[in-house]
Tab-separated table of C-alpha atoms and ligand atoms in Angstrom:
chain	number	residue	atom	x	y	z
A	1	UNK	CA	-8.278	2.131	-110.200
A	2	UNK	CA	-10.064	-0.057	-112.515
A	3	UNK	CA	-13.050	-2.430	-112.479
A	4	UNK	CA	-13.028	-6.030	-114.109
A	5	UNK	CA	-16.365	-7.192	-115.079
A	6	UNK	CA	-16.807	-10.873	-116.492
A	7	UNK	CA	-20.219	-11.774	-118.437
A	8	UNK	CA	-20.965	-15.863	-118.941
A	9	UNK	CA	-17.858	-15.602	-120.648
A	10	UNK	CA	-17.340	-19.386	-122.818
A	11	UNK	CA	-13.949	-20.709	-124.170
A	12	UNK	CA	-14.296	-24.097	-126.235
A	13	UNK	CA	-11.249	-25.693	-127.460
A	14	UNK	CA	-13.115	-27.377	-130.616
A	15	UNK	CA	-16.054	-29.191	-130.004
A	16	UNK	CA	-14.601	-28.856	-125.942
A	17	UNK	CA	-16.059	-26.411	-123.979
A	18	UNK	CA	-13.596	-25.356	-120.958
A	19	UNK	CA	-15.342	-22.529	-119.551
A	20	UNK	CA	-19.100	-23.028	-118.883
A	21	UNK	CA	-20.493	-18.911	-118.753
A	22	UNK	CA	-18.451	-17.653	-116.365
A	23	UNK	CA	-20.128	-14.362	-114.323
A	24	UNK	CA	-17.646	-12.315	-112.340
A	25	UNK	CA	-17.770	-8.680	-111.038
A	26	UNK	CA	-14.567	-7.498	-109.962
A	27	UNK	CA	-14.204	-3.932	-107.930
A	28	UNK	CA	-11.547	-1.046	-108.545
A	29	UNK	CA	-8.605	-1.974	-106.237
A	30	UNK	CA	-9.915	-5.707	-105.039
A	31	UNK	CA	-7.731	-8.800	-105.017
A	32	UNK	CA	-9.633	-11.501	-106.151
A	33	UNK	CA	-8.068	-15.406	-105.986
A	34	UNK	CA	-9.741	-17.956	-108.243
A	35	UNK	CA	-8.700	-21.218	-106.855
A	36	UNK	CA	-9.520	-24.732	-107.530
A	37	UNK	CA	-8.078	-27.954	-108.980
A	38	UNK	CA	-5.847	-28.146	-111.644
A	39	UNK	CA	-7.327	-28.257	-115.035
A	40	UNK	CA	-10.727	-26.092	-113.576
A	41	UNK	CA	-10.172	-23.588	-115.959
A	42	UNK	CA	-8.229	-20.903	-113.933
A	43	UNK	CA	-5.554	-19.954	-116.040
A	44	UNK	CA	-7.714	-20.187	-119.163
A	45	UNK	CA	-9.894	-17.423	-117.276
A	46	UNK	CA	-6.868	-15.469	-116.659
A	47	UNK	CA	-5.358	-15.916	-120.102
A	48	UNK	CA	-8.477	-14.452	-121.842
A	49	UNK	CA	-8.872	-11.372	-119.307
A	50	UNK	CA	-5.494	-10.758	-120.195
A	51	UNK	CA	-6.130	-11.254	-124.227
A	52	UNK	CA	-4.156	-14.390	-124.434
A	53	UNK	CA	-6.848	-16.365	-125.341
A	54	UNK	CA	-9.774	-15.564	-127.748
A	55	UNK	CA	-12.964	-15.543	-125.782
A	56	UNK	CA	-15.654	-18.213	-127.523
A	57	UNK	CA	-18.770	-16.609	-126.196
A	58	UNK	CA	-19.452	-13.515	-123.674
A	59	UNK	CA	-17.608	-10.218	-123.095
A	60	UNK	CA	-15.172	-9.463	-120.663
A	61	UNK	CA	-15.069	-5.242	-119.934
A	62	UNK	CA	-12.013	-3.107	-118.548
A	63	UNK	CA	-13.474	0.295	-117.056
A	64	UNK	CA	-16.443	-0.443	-118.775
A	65	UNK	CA	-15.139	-0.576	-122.218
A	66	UNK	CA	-15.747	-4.575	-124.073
A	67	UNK	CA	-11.753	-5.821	-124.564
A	68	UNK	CA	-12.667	-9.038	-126.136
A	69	UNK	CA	-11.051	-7.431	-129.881
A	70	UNK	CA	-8.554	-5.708	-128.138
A	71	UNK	CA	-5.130	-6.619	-128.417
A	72	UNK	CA	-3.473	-7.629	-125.143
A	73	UNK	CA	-1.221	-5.099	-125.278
A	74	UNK	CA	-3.982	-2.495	-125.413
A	75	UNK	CA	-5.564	-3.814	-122.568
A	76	UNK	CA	-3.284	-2.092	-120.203
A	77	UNK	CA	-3.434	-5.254	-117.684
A	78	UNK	CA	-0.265	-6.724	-116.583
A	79	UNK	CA	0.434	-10.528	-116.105
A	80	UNK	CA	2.981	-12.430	-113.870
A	81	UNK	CA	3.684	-15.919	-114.692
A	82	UNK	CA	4.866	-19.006	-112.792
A	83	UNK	CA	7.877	-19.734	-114.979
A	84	UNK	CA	8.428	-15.859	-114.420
A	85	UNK	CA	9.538	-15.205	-118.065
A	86	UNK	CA	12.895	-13.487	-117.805
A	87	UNK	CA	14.733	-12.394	-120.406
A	88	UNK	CA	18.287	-13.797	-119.904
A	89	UNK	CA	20.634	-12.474	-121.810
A	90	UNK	CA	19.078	-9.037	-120.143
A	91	UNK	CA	20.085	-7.819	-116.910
A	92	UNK	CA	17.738	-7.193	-113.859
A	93	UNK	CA	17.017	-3.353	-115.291
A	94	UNK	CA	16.741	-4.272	-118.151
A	95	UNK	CA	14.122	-6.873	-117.371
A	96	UNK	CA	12.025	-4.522	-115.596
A	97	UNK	CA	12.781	-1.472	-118.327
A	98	UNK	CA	11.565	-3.855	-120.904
A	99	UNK	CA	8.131	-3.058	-121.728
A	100	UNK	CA	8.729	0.801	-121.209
A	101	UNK	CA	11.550	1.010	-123.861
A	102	UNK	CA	9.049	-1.443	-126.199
A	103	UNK	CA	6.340	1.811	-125.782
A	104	UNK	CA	9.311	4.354	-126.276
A	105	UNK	CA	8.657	6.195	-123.066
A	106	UNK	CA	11.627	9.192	-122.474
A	107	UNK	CA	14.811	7.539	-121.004
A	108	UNK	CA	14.877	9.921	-118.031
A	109	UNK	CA	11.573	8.445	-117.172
A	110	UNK	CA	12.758	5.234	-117.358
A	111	UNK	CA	15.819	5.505	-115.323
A	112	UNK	CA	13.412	7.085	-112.655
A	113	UNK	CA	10.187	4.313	-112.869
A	114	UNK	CA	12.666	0.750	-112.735
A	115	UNK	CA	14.939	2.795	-109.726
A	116	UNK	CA	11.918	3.198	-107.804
A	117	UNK	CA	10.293	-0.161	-108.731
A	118	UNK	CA	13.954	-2.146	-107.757
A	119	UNK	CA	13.789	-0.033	-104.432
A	120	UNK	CA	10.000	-1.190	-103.327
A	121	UNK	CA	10.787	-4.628	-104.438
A	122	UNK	CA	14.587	-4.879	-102.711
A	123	UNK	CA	15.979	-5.388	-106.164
A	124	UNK	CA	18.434	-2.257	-106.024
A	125	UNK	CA	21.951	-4.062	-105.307
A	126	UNK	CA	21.035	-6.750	-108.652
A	127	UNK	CA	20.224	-4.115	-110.992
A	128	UNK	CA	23.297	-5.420	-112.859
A	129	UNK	CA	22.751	-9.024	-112.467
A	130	UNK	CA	21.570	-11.440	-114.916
A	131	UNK	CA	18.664	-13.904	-114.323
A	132	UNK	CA	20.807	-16.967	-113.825
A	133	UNK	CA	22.527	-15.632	-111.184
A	134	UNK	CA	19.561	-14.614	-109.413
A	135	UNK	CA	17.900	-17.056	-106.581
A	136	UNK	CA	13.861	-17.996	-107.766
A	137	UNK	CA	12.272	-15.254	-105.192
A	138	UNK	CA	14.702	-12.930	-106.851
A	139	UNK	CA	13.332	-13.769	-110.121
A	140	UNK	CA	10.126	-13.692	-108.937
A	141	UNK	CA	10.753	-10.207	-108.178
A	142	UNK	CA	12.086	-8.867	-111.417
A	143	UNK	CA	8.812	-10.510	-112.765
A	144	UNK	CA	6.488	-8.726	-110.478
A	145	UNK	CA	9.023	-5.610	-111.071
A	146	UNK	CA	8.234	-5.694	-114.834
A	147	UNK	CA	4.703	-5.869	-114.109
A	148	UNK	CA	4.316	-2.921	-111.340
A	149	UNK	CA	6.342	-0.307	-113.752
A	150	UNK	CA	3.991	-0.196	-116.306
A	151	UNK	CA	1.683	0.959	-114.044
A	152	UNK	CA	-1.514	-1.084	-115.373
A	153	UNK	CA	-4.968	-0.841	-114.639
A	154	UNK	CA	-4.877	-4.375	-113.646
A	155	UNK	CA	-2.771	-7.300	-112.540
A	156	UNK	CA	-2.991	-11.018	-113.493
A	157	UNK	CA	-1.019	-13.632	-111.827
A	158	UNK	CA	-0.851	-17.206	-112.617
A	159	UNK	CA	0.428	-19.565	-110.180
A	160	UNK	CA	3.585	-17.172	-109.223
A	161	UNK	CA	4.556	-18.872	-106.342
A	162	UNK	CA	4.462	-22.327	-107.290
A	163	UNK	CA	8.158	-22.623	-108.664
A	164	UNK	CA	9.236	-21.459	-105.115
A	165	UNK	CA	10.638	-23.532	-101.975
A	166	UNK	CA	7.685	-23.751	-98.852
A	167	UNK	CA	9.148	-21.140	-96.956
A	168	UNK	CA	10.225	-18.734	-99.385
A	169	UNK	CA	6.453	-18.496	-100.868
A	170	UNK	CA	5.236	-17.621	-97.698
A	171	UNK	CA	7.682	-14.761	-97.687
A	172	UNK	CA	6.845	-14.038	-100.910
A	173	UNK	CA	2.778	-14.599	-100.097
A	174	UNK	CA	2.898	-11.984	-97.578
A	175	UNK	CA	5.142	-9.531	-99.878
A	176	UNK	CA	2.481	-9.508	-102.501
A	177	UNK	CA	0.109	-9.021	-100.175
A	178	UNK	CA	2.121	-5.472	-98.668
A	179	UNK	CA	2.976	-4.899	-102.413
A	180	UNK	CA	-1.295	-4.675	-103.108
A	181	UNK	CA	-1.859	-3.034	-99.706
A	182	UNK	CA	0.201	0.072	-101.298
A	183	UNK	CA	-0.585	-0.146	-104.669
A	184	UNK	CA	-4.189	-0.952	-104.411
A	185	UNK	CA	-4.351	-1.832	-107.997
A	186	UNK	CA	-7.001	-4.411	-109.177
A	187	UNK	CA	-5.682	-7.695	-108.903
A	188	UNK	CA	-6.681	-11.551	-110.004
A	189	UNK	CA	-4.434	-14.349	-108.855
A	190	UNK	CA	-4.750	-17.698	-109.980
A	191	UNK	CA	-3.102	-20.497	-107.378
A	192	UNK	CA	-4.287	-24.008	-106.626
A	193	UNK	CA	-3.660	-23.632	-103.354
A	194	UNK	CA	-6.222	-22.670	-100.845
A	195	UNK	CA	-3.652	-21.505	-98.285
A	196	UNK	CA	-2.794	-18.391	-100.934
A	197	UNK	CA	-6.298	-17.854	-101.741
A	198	UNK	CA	-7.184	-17.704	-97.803
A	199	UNK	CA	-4.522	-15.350	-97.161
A	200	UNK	CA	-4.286	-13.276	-99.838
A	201	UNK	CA	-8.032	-12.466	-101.172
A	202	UNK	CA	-10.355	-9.499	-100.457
A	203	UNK	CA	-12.311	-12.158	-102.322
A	204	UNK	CA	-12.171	-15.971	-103.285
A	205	UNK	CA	-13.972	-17.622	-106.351
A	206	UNK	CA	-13.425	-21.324	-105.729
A	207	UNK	CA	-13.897	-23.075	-109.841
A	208	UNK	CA	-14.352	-26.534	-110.053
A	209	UNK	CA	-14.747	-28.237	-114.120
A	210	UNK	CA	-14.673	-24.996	-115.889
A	211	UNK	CA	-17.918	-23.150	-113.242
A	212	UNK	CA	-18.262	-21.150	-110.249
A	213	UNK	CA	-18.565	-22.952	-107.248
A	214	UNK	CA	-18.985	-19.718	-104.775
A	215	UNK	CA	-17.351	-16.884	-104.526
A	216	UNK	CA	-17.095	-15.060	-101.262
A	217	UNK	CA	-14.439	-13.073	-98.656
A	218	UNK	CA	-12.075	-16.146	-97.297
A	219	UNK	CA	-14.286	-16.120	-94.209
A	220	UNK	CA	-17.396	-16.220	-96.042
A	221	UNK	CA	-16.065	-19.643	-97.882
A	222	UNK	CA	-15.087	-20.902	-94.234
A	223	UNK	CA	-17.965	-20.311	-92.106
A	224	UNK	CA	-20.304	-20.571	-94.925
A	225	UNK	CA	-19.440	-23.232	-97.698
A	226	UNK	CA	-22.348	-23.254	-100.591
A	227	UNK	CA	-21.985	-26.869	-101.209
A	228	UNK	CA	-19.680	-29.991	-99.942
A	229	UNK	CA	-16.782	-29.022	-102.790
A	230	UNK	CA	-16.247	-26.146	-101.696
A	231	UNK	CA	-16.551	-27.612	-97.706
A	232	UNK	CA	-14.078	-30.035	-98.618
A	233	UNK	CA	-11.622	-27.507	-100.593
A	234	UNK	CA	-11.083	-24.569	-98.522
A	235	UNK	CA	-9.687	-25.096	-94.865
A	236	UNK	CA	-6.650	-27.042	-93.754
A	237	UNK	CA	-7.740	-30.277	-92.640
A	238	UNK	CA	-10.736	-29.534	-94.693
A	239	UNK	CA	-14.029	-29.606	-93.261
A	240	UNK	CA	-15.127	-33.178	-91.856
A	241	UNK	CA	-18.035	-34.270	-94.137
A	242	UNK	CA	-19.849	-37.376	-92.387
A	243	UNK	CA	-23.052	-38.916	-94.191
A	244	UNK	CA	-25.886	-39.732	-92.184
A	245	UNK	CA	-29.779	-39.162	-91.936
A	246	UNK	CA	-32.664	-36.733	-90.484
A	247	UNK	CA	-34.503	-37.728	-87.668
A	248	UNK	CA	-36.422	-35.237	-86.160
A	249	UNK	CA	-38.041	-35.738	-82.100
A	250	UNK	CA	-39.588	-33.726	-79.798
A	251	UNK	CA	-36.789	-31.721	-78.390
A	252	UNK	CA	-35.773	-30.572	-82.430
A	253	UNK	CA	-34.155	-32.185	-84.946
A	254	UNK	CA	-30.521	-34.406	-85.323
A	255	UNK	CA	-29.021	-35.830	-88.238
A	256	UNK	CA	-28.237	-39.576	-87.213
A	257	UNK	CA	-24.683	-41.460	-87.702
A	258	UNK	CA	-24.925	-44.680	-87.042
A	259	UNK	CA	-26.865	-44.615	-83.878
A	260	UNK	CA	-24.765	-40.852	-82.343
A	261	UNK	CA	-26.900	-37.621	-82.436
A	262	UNK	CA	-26.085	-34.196	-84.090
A	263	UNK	CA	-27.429	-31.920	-82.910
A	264	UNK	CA	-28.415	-29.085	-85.827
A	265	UNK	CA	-28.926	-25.298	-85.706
A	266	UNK	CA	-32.283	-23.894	-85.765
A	267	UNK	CA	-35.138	-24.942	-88.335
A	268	UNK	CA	-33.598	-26.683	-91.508
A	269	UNK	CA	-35.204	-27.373	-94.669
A	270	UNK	CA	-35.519	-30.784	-94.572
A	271	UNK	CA	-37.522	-33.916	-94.412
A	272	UNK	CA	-37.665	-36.690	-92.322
A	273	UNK	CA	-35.084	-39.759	-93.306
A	274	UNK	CA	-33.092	-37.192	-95.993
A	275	UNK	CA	-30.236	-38.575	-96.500
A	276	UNK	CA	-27.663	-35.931	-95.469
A	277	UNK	CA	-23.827	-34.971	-95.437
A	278	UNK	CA	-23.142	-33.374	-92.178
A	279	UNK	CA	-20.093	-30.525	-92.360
A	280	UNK	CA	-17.997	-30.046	-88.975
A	281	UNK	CA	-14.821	-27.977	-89.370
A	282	UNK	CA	-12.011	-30.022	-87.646
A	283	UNK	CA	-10.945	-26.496	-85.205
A	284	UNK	CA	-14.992	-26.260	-84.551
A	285	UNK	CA	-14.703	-29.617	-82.447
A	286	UNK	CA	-13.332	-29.629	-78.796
A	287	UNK	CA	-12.592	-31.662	-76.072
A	288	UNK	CA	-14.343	-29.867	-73.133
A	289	UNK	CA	-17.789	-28.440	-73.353
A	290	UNK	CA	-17.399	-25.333	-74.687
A	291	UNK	CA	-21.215	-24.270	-74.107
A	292	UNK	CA	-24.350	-25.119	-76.280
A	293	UNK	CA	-22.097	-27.953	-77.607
A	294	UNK	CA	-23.843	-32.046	-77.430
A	295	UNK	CA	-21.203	-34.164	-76.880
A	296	UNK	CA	-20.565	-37.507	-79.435
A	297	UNK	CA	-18.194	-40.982	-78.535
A	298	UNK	CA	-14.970	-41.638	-80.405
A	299	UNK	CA	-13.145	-44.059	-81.230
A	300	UNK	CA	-9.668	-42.368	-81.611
A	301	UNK	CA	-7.220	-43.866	-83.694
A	302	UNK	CA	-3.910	-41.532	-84.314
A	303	UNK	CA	-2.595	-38.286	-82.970
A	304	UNK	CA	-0.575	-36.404	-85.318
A	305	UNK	CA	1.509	-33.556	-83.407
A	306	UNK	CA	2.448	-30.759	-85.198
A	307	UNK	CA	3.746	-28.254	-82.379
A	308	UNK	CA	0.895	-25.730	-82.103
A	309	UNK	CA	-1.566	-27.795	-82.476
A	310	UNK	CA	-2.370	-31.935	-82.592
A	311	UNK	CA	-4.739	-33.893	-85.207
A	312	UNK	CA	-7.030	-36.469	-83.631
A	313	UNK	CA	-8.103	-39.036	-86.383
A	314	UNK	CA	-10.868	-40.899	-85.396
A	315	UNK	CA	-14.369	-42.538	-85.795
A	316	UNK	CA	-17.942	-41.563	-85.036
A	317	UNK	CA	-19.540	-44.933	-86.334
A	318	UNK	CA	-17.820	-45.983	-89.228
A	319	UNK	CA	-17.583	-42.724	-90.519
A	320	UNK	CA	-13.852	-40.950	-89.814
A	321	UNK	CA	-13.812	-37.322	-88.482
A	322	UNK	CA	-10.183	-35.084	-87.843
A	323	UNK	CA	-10.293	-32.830	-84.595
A	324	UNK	CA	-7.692	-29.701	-84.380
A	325	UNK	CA	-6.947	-29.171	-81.218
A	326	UNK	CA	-4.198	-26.714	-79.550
A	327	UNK	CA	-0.940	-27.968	-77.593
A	328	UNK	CA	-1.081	-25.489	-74.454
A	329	UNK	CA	1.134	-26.511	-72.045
A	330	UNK	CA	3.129	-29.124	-74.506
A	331	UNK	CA	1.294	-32.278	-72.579
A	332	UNK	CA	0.165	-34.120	-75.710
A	333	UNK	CA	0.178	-37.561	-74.013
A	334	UNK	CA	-3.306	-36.684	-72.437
A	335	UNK	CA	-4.647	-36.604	-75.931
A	336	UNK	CA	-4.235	-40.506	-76.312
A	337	UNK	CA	-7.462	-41.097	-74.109
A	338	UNK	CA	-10.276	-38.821	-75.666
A	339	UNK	CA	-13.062	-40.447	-75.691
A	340	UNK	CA	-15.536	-37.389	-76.771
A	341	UNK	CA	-15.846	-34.485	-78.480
A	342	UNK	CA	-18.321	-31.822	-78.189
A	343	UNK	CA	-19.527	-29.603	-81.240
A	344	UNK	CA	-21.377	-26.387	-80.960
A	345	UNK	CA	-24.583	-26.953	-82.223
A	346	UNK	CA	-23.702	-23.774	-84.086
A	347	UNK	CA	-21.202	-24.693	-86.404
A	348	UNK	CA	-22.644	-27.589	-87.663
A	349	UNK	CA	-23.651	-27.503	-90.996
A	350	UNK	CA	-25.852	-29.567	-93.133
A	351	UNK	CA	-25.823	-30.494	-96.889
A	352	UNK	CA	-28.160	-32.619	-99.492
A	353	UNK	CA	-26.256	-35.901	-99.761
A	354	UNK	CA	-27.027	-35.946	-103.414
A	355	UNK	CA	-27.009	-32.328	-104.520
A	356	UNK	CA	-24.207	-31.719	-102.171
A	357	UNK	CA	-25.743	-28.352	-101.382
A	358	UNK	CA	-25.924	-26.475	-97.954
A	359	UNK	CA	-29.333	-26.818	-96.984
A	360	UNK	CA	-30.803	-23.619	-96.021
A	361	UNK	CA	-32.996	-22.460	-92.839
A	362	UNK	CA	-36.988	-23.029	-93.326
A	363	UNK	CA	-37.926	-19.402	-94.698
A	364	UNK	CA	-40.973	-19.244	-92.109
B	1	ADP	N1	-4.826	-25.205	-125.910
B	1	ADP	C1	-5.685	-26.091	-125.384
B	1	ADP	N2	-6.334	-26.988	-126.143
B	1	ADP	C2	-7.229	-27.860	-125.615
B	1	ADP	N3	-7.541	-27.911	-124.308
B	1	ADP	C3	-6.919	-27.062	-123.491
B	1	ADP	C4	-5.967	-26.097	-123.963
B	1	ADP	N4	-5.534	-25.369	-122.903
B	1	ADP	C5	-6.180	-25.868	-121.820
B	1	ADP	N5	-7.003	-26.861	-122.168
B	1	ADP	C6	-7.892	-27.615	-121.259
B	1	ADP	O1	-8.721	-26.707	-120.595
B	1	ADP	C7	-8.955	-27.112	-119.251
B	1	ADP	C8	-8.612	-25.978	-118.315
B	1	ADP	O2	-7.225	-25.748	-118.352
B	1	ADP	P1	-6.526	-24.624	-117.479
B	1	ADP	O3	-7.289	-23.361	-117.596
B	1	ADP	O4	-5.092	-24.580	-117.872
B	1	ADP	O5	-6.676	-25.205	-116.005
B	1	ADP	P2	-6.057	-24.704	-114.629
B	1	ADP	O6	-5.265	-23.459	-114.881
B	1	ADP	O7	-7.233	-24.481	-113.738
B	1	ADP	O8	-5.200	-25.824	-114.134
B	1	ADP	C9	-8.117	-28.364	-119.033
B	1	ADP	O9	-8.958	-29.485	-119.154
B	1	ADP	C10	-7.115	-28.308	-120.146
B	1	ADP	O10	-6.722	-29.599	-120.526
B	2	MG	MG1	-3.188	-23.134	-114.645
């Protein structure tokens, strides 16, 4: 099991600089997910862990040894690709043998490493089959097949879900995941998608324009965003973000929107009148009191039903704010007439409206 360590690594294209210093310690055996938007710098990361790119500036270590003049080949990591890369005039053994006849490895062994690898990934009765006559999560397979045999200290993956149909990628999301569960070999996985990086990370480094945004364990990133992009990135509606201001009173302090009070947890740092952006997670706001919850008027104006659960859309103000709420008992029709929600004074978190960062607890 192998460790991955990053250091301010740098990759200009020309006078363009892609990668700001990028700082990333990655443990023996952890599956890390960078995610963010597309042209972030993810797969440029990933390319020049896995030597496919030069590195402009930095170092980038394998097991402690500096990789950034080793060839990719020597850098015993293993990369699977969205457009899986299939050979396909070879069949699906061949596919998978491919890099292990390239090193010259004993046929015997061969025969032995893609039988096993075909069995663990349900490949055995297409051993014979050619990639065009394979389905994509087939492919998919042989591609992740090629990748597993050669044993390597550590895997790279880049987007390899994206070429597949919505419910076959969850299929294949929650194969991976068993695949890594009995492998336990180092992983990074590149995805846009925050659903994958949710579900699939020991830990999640959200990038946004070539930097860090946070990195964290999926609930980490959840309960805790560092700033409003990553608030606004991770979570499914994301979390509401509604502008308003500090006002502080006898009985604690509120952040005001347009006249309604939120309530806020404990002793921010803040001044009076800052202009903040309040963060509410849409499954964080209910329609009874739940307990230590203040309650705020709505104006609702759509219910989207989605089986388990309903989306309210609606208005505090003039500000709009989603609210998840579960379908028990199938009567959606009562949701037409909320009027109020109540948040836990808990879960409501507070950011700098113009640094867009959480705003921490007073120290004292
Ligand atoms: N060969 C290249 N030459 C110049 N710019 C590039 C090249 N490859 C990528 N870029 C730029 O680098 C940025 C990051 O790209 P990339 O790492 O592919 O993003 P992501 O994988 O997050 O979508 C983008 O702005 C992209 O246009
Ligand atoms: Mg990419």
């Amino acid at each position: 099991m192998s460790n991955l360590i990053i250091n301010k690594i740098v990759k200009r294209y020309g006078d363009i600089e892609v990668v700001h210093g990028i700082d990333l310690d990655i443990a023996p055996k952890e599956f890390v997910v960078l995610v963010g938007p597309s042209g972030c710098g993810k797969s440029t990361t990933l390319r020049m862990i896995a030597g496919l790119e030069e590195i402009s500036d930095g170092t980038i270590s394998i097991d402690d040894r500096v990789v950034n003049r080793v060839a990719p080949k020597d850098r015993d990591v293993a990369m699977v690709f969205q457009n899986y890369a299939l050979y396909p005039h070879l069949n699906v053994a061949e596919n998978i043998a491919f890099g292990l006849r390239i090193r010259k490895e004993p046929k015997d062994h061969i025969e032995k490493a893609v039988k096993e690898v075909a069995e663990t990934l349900g490949l055995t009765p297409y051993l014979d089959r050619r990639p065009a006559n394979l389905s994509g999560g087939q492919r998919q397979r042989v591609a992740m097949g090629r990748a597993i045999v050669r044993r390597p200290k550590v895997f790279l993956f880049d987007e390899p879900l994206s070429n597949l149909d919505a419910k076959l990628r969850t299929q294949m999301r929650a194969e991976i995941k068993r695949l890594h569960n009995r492998l336990e070999a180092t992983s990074v996985y590149v995805t846009h998608d925050q659903v994958e990086a949710m579900t699939l990370a020991d830990r999640i480094v959200v990038m946004n324009g070539g930097v860090i945004e946070q990195i964290g364990t999926p609930m980490d990133l959840f309960m805790n965003p560092a700033n409003t992009f990553v608030a606004g990135f991770i979570g499914s509606p994301p979390m509401n973000q509604i502008e308003g201001v500090i006002k502080k009173s006898s009985d604690g302090m509120h952040v005001d929107v347009n006249g309604n009070s939120f309530s806020v947890p404990k002793a921010l740092d803040v001044e009076e009148g800052q202009p903040v952006v309040m963060g509410i997670r849409p499954e964080h706001i209910f329609l009874e009191n739940e307990g230590d919850s203040f309650s705020v008027p709505i104006k609702l104006d759509l219910v989207e039903t989605l089986g388990s659960e309903a989306l309210l859309h609606a208005a505090v103000g003039d500000e709009n704010i989603i609210i998840k709420t579960g379908t028990e008992g199938g009567d959606v029709g009562r949701l037409s007439g909320v009027e109020q929600i109540y948040v836990p004074t808990a879960r409501v978190k507070v950011f700098d409206a113009k640094s867009g960062l959480a705003i921490p607890e007073r120290a004292d």
